[in-house]
C-alpha positions as semicolon CSV with decimal commas, in nm:
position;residue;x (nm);y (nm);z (nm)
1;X;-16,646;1,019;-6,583
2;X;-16,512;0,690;-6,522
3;X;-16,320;0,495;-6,833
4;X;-16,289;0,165;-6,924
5;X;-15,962;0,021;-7,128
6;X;-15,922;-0,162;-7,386
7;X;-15,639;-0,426;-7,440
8;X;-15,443;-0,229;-7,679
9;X;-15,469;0,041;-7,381
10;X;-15,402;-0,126;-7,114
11;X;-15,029;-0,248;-7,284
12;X;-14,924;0,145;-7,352
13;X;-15,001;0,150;-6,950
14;X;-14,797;-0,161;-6,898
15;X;-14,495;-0,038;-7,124
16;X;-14,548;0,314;-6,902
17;X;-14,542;0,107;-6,561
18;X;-14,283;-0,124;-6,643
19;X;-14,059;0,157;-6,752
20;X;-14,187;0,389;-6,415
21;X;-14,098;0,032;-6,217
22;X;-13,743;0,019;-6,293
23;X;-13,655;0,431;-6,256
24;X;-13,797;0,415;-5,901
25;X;-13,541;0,081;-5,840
26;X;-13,269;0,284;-5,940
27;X;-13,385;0,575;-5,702
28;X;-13,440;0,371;-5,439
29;X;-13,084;0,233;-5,487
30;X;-12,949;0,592;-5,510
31;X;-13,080;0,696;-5,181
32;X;-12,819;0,796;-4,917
33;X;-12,734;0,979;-4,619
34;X;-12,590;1,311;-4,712
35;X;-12,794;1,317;-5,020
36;X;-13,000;1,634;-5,147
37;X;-13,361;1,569;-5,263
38;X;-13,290;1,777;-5,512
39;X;-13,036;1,584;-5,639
40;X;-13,214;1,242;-5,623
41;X;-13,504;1,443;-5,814
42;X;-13,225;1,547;-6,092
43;X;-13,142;1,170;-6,148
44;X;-13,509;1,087;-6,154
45;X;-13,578;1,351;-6,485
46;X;-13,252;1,216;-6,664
47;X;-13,394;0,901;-6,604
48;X;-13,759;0,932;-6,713
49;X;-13,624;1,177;-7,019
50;X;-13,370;0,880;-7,096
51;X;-13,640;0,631;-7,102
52;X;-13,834;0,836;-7,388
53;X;-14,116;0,929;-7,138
54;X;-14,173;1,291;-6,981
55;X;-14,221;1,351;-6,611
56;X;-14,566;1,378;-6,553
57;X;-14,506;1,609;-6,208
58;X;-14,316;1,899;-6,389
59;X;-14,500;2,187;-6,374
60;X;-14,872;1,998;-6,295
61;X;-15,056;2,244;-6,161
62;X;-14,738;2,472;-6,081
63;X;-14,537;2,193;-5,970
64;X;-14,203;2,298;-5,956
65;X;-14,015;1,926;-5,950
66;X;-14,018;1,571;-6,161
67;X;-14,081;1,369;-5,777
68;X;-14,225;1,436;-5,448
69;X;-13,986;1,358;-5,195
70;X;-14,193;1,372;-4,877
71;X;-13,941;1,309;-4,586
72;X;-13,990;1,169;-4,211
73;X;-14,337;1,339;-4,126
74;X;-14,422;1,493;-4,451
75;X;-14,703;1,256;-4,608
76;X;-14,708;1,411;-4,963
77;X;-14,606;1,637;-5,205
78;X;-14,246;1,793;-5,031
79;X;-14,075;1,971;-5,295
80;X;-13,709;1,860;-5,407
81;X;-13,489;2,111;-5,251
82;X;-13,073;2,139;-5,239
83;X;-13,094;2,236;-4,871
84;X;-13,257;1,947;-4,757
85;X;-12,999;1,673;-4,689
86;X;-13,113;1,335;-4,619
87;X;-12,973;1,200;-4,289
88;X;-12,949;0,837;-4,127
89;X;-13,252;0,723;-3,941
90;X;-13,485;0,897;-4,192
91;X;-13,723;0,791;-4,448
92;X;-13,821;0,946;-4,780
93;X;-14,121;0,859;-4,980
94;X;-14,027;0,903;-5,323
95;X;-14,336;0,942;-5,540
96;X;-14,318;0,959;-5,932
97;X;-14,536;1,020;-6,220
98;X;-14,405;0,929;-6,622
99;X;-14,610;0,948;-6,951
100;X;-14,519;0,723;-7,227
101;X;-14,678;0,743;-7,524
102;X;-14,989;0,954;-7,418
103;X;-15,044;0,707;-7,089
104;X;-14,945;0,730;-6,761
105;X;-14,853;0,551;-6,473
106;X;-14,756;0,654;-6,068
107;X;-14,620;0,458;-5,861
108;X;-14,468;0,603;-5,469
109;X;-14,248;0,400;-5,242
110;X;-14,104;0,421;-4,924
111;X;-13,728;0,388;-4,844
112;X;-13,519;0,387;-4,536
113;X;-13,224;0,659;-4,548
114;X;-12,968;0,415;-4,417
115;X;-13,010;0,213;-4,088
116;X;-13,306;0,296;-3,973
117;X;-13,516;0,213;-3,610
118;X;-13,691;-0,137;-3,632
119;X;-14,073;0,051;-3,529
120;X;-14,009;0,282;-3,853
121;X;-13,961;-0,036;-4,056
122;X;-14,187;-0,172;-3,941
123;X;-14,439;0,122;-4,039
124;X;-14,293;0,053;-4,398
125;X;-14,377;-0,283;-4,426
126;X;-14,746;-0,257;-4,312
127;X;-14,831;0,073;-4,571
128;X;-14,710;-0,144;-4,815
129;X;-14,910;-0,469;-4,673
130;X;-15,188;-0,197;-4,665
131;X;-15,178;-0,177;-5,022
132;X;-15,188;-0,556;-5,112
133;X;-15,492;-0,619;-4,889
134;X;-15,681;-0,297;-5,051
135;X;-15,567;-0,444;-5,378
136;X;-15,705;-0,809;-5,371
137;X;-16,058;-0,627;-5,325
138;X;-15,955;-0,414;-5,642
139;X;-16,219;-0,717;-5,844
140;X;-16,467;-0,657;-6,059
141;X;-16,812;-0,612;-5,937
142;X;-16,654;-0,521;-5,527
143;X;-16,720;-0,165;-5,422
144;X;-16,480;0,153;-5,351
145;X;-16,563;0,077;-5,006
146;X;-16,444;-0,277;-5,009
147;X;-16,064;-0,150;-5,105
148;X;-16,076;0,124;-4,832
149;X;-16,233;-0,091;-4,522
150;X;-15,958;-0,354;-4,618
151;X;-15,660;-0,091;-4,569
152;X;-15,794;0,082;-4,324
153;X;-15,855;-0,272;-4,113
154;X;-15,490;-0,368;-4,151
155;X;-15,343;0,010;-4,008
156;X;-15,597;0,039;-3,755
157;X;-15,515;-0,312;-3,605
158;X;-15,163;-0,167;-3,579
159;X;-15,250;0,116;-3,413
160;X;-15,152;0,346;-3,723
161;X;-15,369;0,648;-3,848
162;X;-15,519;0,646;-4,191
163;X;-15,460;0,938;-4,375
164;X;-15,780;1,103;-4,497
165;X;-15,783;1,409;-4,693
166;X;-15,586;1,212;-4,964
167;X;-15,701;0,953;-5,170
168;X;-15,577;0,772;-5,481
169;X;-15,736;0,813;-5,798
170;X;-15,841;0,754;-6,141
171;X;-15,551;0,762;-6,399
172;X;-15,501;0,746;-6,802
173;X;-15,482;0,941;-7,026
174;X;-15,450;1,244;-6,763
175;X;-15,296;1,195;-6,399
176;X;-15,591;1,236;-6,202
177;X;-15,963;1,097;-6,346
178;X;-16,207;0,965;-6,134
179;X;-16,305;0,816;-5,891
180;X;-16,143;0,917;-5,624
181;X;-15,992;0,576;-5,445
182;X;-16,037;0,657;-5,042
183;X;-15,816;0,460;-4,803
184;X;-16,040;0,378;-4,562
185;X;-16,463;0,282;-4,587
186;X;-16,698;0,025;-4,542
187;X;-16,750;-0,229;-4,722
188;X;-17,055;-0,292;-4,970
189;X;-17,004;0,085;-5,041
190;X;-16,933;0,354;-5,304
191;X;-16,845;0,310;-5,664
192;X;-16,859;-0,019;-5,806
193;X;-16,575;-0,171;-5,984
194;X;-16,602;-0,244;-6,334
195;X;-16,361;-0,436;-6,538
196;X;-16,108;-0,219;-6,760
197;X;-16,109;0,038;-6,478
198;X;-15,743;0,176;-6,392
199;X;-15,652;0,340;-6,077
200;X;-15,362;0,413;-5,878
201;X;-15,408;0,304;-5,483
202;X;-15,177;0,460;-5,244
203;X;-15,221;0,420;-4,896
204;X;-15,053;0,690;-4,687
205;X;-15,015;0,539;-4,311
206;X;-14,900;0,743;-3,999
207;X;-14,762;0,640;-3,684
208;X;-14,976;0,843;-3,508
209;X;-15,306;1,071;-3,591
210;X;-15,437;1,069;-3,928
211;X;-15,471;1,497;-3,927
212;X;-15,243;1,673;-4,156
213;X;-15,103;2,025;-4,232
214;X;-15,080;2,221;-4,542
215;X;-14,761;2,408;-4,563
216;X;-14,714;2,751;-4,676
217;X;-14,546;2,644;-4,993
218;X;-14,910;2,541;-5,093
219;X;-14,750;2,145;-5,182
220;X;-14,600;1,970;-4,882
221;X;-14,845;1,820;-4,626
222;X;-14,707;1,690;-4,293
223;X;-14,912;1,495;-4,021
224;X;-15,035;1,741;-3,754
225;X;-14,814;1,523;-3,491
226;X;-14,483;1,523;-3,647
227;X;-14,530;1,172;-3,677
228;X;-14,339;0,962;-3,901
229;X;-14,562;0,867;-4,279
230;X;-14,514;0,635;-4,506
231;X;-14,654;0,555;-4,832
232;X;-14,712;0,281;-5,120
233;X;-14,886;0,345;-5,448
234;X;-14,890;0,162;-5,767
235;X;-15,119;0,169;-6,113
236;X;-15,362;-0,136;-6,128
237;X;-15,619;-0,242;-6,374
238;X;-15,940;-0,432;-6,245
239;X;-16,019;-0,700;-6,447
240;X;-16,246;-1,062;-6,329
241;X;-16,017;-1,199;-6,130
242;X;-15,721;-0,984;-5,899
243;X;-15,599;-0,685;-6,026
244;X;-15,317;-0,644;-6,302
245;X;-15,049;-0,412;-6,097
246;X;-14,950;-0,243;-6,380
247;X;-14,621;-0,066;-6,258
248;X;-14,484;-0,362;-6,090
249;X;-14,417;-0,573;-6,411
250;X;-14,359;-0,933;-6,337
251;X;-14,563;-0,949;-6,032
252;X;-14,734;-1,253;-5,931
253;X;-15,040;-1,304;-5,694
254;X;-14,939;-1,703;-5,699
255;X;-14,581;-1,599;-5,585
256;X;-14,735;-1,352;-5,349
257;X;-14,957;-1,602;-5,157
258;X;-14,694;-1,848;-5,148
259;X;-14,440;-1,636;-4,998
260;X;-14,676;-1,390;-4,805
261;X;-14,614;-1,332;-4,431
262;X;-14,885;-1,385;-4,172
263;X;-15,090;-1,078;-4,144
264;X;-14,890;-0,773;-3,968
């Protein structure tokens, strides 16, 4: 079942995104060479629990850990660990989950682990220009299909895979509601978008194949290549016009078009 907010619903998700926003600065800030995920997901809890919110992550569905930290070629869902030590020339996605007030929000960025090769960057930047472009099709009465084709388009014309076993999602009152938000499609197809709908779009863009691996732990996924992954997710709301990007508080389409880079 898809549901549609209300006003008064939609600001509980904006107080959870704006809070989810400014914990994932100050991890982002906190990430260094030398660092243990585990310790960068310790500072994440105190920082959700400090905020008044609960970390959505801990223990969902046997989770063990408040964030993902998915490192280098692991796309998703690596588990915090104190033997994994973050070294230059690596990236981390660091994704996070809060609930405030019965709503949540989940946002996931992608960080360099100090100086870093110019064709990784580089892989940053478009995942995250892969989410804009998917976004500004996130309008009422557009299709599923129209967000996917439109990130998929951008990654493919850089010669980057598009993960496809995972997909964004519905999200609420619970984590996960439907639909399920692909990353790639055609346009004119699937679901179509109504306004009040809230979903969290996170592309997940490889520098090679799209395949992945399940790892024994039953969490972490890696791409089949060993190929470097990055990934960008925030919590939107669909409304007439562009979306609301609900855990990026102060965010401005105007601004965005005026400062935007030519297509990369």
């Amino acid at each position: 079942m898809i549901f549609l907010r209300n006003e008064k619903q939609l600001d509980k998700m904006r107080k959870a995104g704006a809070v989810l926003y400014e914990i994932l600065q100050k991890l982002a800030e906190a990430v260094r060479p030398g660092m243990s995920t585990l310790s960068l997901d310790a500072y994440a809890e105190e920082l959700i629990r400090r905020a008044g919110a609960v970390p959505s992550f801990l223990n969902y569905q046997g989770f063990p850990n408040s964030i993902c930290t998915s490192v280098d070629d692991t796309v998703v869902h690596g588990i915090p660990s104190d033997s994994e030590i973050l070294k230059e020339g690596s990236i981390i996605s660091i994704d996070c989950g809060l609930i405030l007030d019965g709503w949540q929000s989940d946002s996931a960025i992608t960080v360099p682990v100090g100086a870093i090769a110019p064709e990784v960057q580089r892989l940053i930047d478009v995942t995250e220009q892969c989410f804009f472009e998917g976004a500004k099709m996130a309008v009422a009465d557009n299709r599923l299909g129209d967000i996917g084709y439109a990130v998929q388009s951008l990654a493919e014309k850089n010669n980057y895979g598009v993960i496809r076993e995972l997909t964004g999602h519905g999200i609420g009152k619970n984590m996960h509601e439907d639909p399920n938000v692909p990353n790639y499609g055609e346009a004119g197809k699937g679901v179509r978008l109504k306004s009040g709908m809230t979903i969290a779009l996170e592309p997940m863009i490889s520098m090679g194949s799209y395949d992945v691996e399940m790892h024994d732990d039953g969490w972490r996924i890696t791409t089949a290549d060993g190929s470097f992954c990055a990934h960008y997710e925030h919590t939107i709301a669909i409304g007439e016009g562009l979306p609301e990007i609900l855990s990026y508080p102060g965010f401005s389409w105007d601004e965005y078009f005026k400062n935007a880079k030519e297509s990369i």
